[in-house]
């Protein structure tokens, strides 16, 4: 478990999170493409033209569908997260900070989905300089650097199965 108890619950949470996000963005993109009244008014208040609203709707609709396909989940989530960052910036610059929680929470959820589905070569980290994996060069794999060998020569692994240190 790389992230503790949260990593063990991620598959159960993602079972509803990814389809829920996909449904939300397909519906939101479809509403923008059909030029729903609320969306048209919001884009007009933010100073955007109707063609930009339709472009945003097409990107949301296609990326929402891409969330359902395993091969494109990471890219679709990243594209939608970038769109939510742009939405948050637009709302902040227009003087509507009370609307910020929605795009920011969607941004964080989409980044979590993108990270979970990203290929392992995108999740590089720097190892400890004395590790056998390489003298400080990036290495693919886990989140934390490898554990140092204990007194018996075995690598100590933190987690629920690790015994507490004995008092002497």
XYZ file of C-alpha atoms in Angstrom:
168
model
C 0.000 0.000 0.000
C 1.651 3.172 -1.169
C -0.735 5.679 0.362
C -1.866 3.835 3.492
C -5.529 3.106 4.083
C -6.669 5.356 1.217
C -4.988 3.157 -1.403
C -6.952 0.122 -0.270
C -10.236 1.988 -0.677
C -9.442 3.596 -4.038
C -10.824 0.737 -6.232
C -14.148 0.856 -4.384
C -14.334 4.644 -4.652
C -13.327 4.657 -8.279
C -16.031 2.147 -9.135
C -18.546 4.994 -8.867
C -16.278 8.039 -9.215
C -15.114 7.585 -12.799
C -18.567 6.766 -14.277
C -20.085 9.575 -12.203
C -17.556 12.083 -13.506
C -18.089 10.782 -17.031
C -21.856 11.211 -16.747
C -21.441 14.705 -15.296
C -19.120 15.890 -18.069
C -21.143 14.288 -20.869
C -24.246 16.062 -19.539
C -22.425 19.369 -19.022
C -20.835 19.194 -22.473
C -24.146 18.298 -24.077
C -25.839 21.248 -22.368
C -23.161 23.592 -23.691
C -23.476 22.167 -27.189
C -27.257 22.627 -27.058
C -26.691 26.161 -25.718
C -28.659 25.799 -22.488
C -29.825 29.117 -21.097
C -27.815 28.967 -17.845
C -24.580 28.109 -19.610
C -25.092 30.776 -22.271
C -25.681 33.417 -19.607
C -22.632 32.372 -17.575
C -20.323 32.409 -20.612
C -21.718 35.791 -21.614
C -21.100 37.168 -18.092
C -17.534 35.838 -18.183
C -16.966 37.583 -21.522
C -16.688 34.519 -23.775
C -18.182 34.144 -27.238
C -20.748 31.464 -28.173
C -18.224 29.505 -30.263
C -15.977 29.118 -27.196
C -18.912 27.699 -25.240
C -19.555 25.149 -28.004
C -15.842 24.248 -28.129
C -15.799 23.777 -24.359
C -18.915 21.611 -24.615
C -17.386 19.414 -27.312
C -14.194 18.944 -25.278
C -16.198 18.104 -22.151
C -18.448 15.672 -23.997
C -15.597 13.824 -25.720
C -13.384 13.780 -22.645
C -16.306 12.596 -20.523
C -16.706 9.655 -22.883
C -12.926 9.148 -22.759
C -13.141 8.662 -18.989
C -15.026 5.434 -19.619
C -12.337 3.922 -21.866
C -9.371 2.444 -19.959
C -6.841 3.442 -22.624
C -7.829 7.114 -22.569
C -8.819 7.638 -18.935
C -5.613 9.394 -17.844
C -5.519 11.748 -20.844
C -9.233 12.562 -20.605
C -9.001 13.240 -16.865
C -5.984 15.488 -17.385
C -7.733 17.447 -20.163
C -10.824 17.914 -18.016
C -8.670 18.919 -15.011
C -6.988 21.575 -17.160
C -10.423 22.824 -18.181
C -11.511 23.009 -14.540
C -8.368 24.986 -13.700
C -9.293 27.396 -16.487
C -12.862 27.606 -15.212
C -11.603 28.412 -11.721
C -9.343 31.120 -13.124
C -12.180 32.616 -15.137
C -14.481 32.681 -12.128
C -11.795 34.211 -9.947
C -10.950 36.940 -12.441
C -14.617 37.775 -13.033
C -15.328 38.423 -9.371
C -17.376 35.279 -8.698
C -15.257 33.548 -6.019
C -18.355 32.009 -4.423
C -18.560 29.627 -7.419
C -14.954 28.367 -6.998
C -15.584 25.235 -4.861
C -17.220 23.319 -7.729
C -14.420 23.584 -10.333
C -11.694 23.223 -7.699
C -13.186 20.030 -6.234
C -13.682 18.612 -9.732
C -10.074 19.586 -10.515
C -8.780 17.595 -7.527
C -10.941 14.552 -8.281
C -9.843 14.543 -11.915
C -6.177 14.820 -10.939
C -6.595 11.803 -8.638
C -8.168 9.787 -11.466
C -5.465 10.903 -13.919
C -2.692 9.970 -11.478
C -4.220 6.561 -10.765
C -4.482 5.715 -14.464
C -1.205 7.303 -15.591
C 1.414 4.918 -16.963
C 4.146 3.983 -14.514
C 6.821 5.830 -16.492
C 5.018 9.104 -15.727
C 5.176 8.425 -11.993
C 8.944 8.632 -11.592
C 10.508 9.635 -8.353
C 14.027 10.274 -7.152
C 15.549 7.514 -5.067
C 17.920 7.908 -2.178
C 21.519 8.389 -3.413
C 22.723 5.265 -1.610
C 20.018 3.002 -3.026
C 20.958 0.174 -5.367
C 18.479 1.478 -7.976
C 20.772 4.257 -9.009
C 22.783 7.056 -7.610
C 20.045 9.691 -7.350
C 18.616 9.178 -10.826
C 14.863 8.908 -11.435
C 13.413 5.451 -11.069
C 9.978 4.199 -12.021
C 7.853 2.580 -9.394
C 6.682 3.403 -5.912
C 6.112 6.733 -4.286
C 8.600 6.531 -1.417
C 12.320 5.749 -1.543
C 13.242 2.185 -0.624
C 13.599 1.384 3.061
C 17.042 1.010 4.609
C 18.120 -2.485 5.612
C 17.507 -3.377 9.246
C 19.888 -5.121 11.663
C 19.069 -8.544 10.184
C 19.808 -7.366 6.636
C 16.149 -7.400 5.530
C 14.412 -4.310 4.277
C 12.032 -2.866 6.842
C 8.583 -2.320 5.356
C 6.246 0.066 7.177
C 2.638 -0.922 7.373
C 0.177 -2.883 9.449
C 2.301 -6.039 9.444
C 5.421 -4.286 10.784
C 6.059 -5.107 14.411
C 6.763 -2.256 16.829
C 10.399 -1.946 17.960
C 11.223 -3.987 21.034
C 12.297 -2.133 24.175
C 15.688 -3.174 25.512
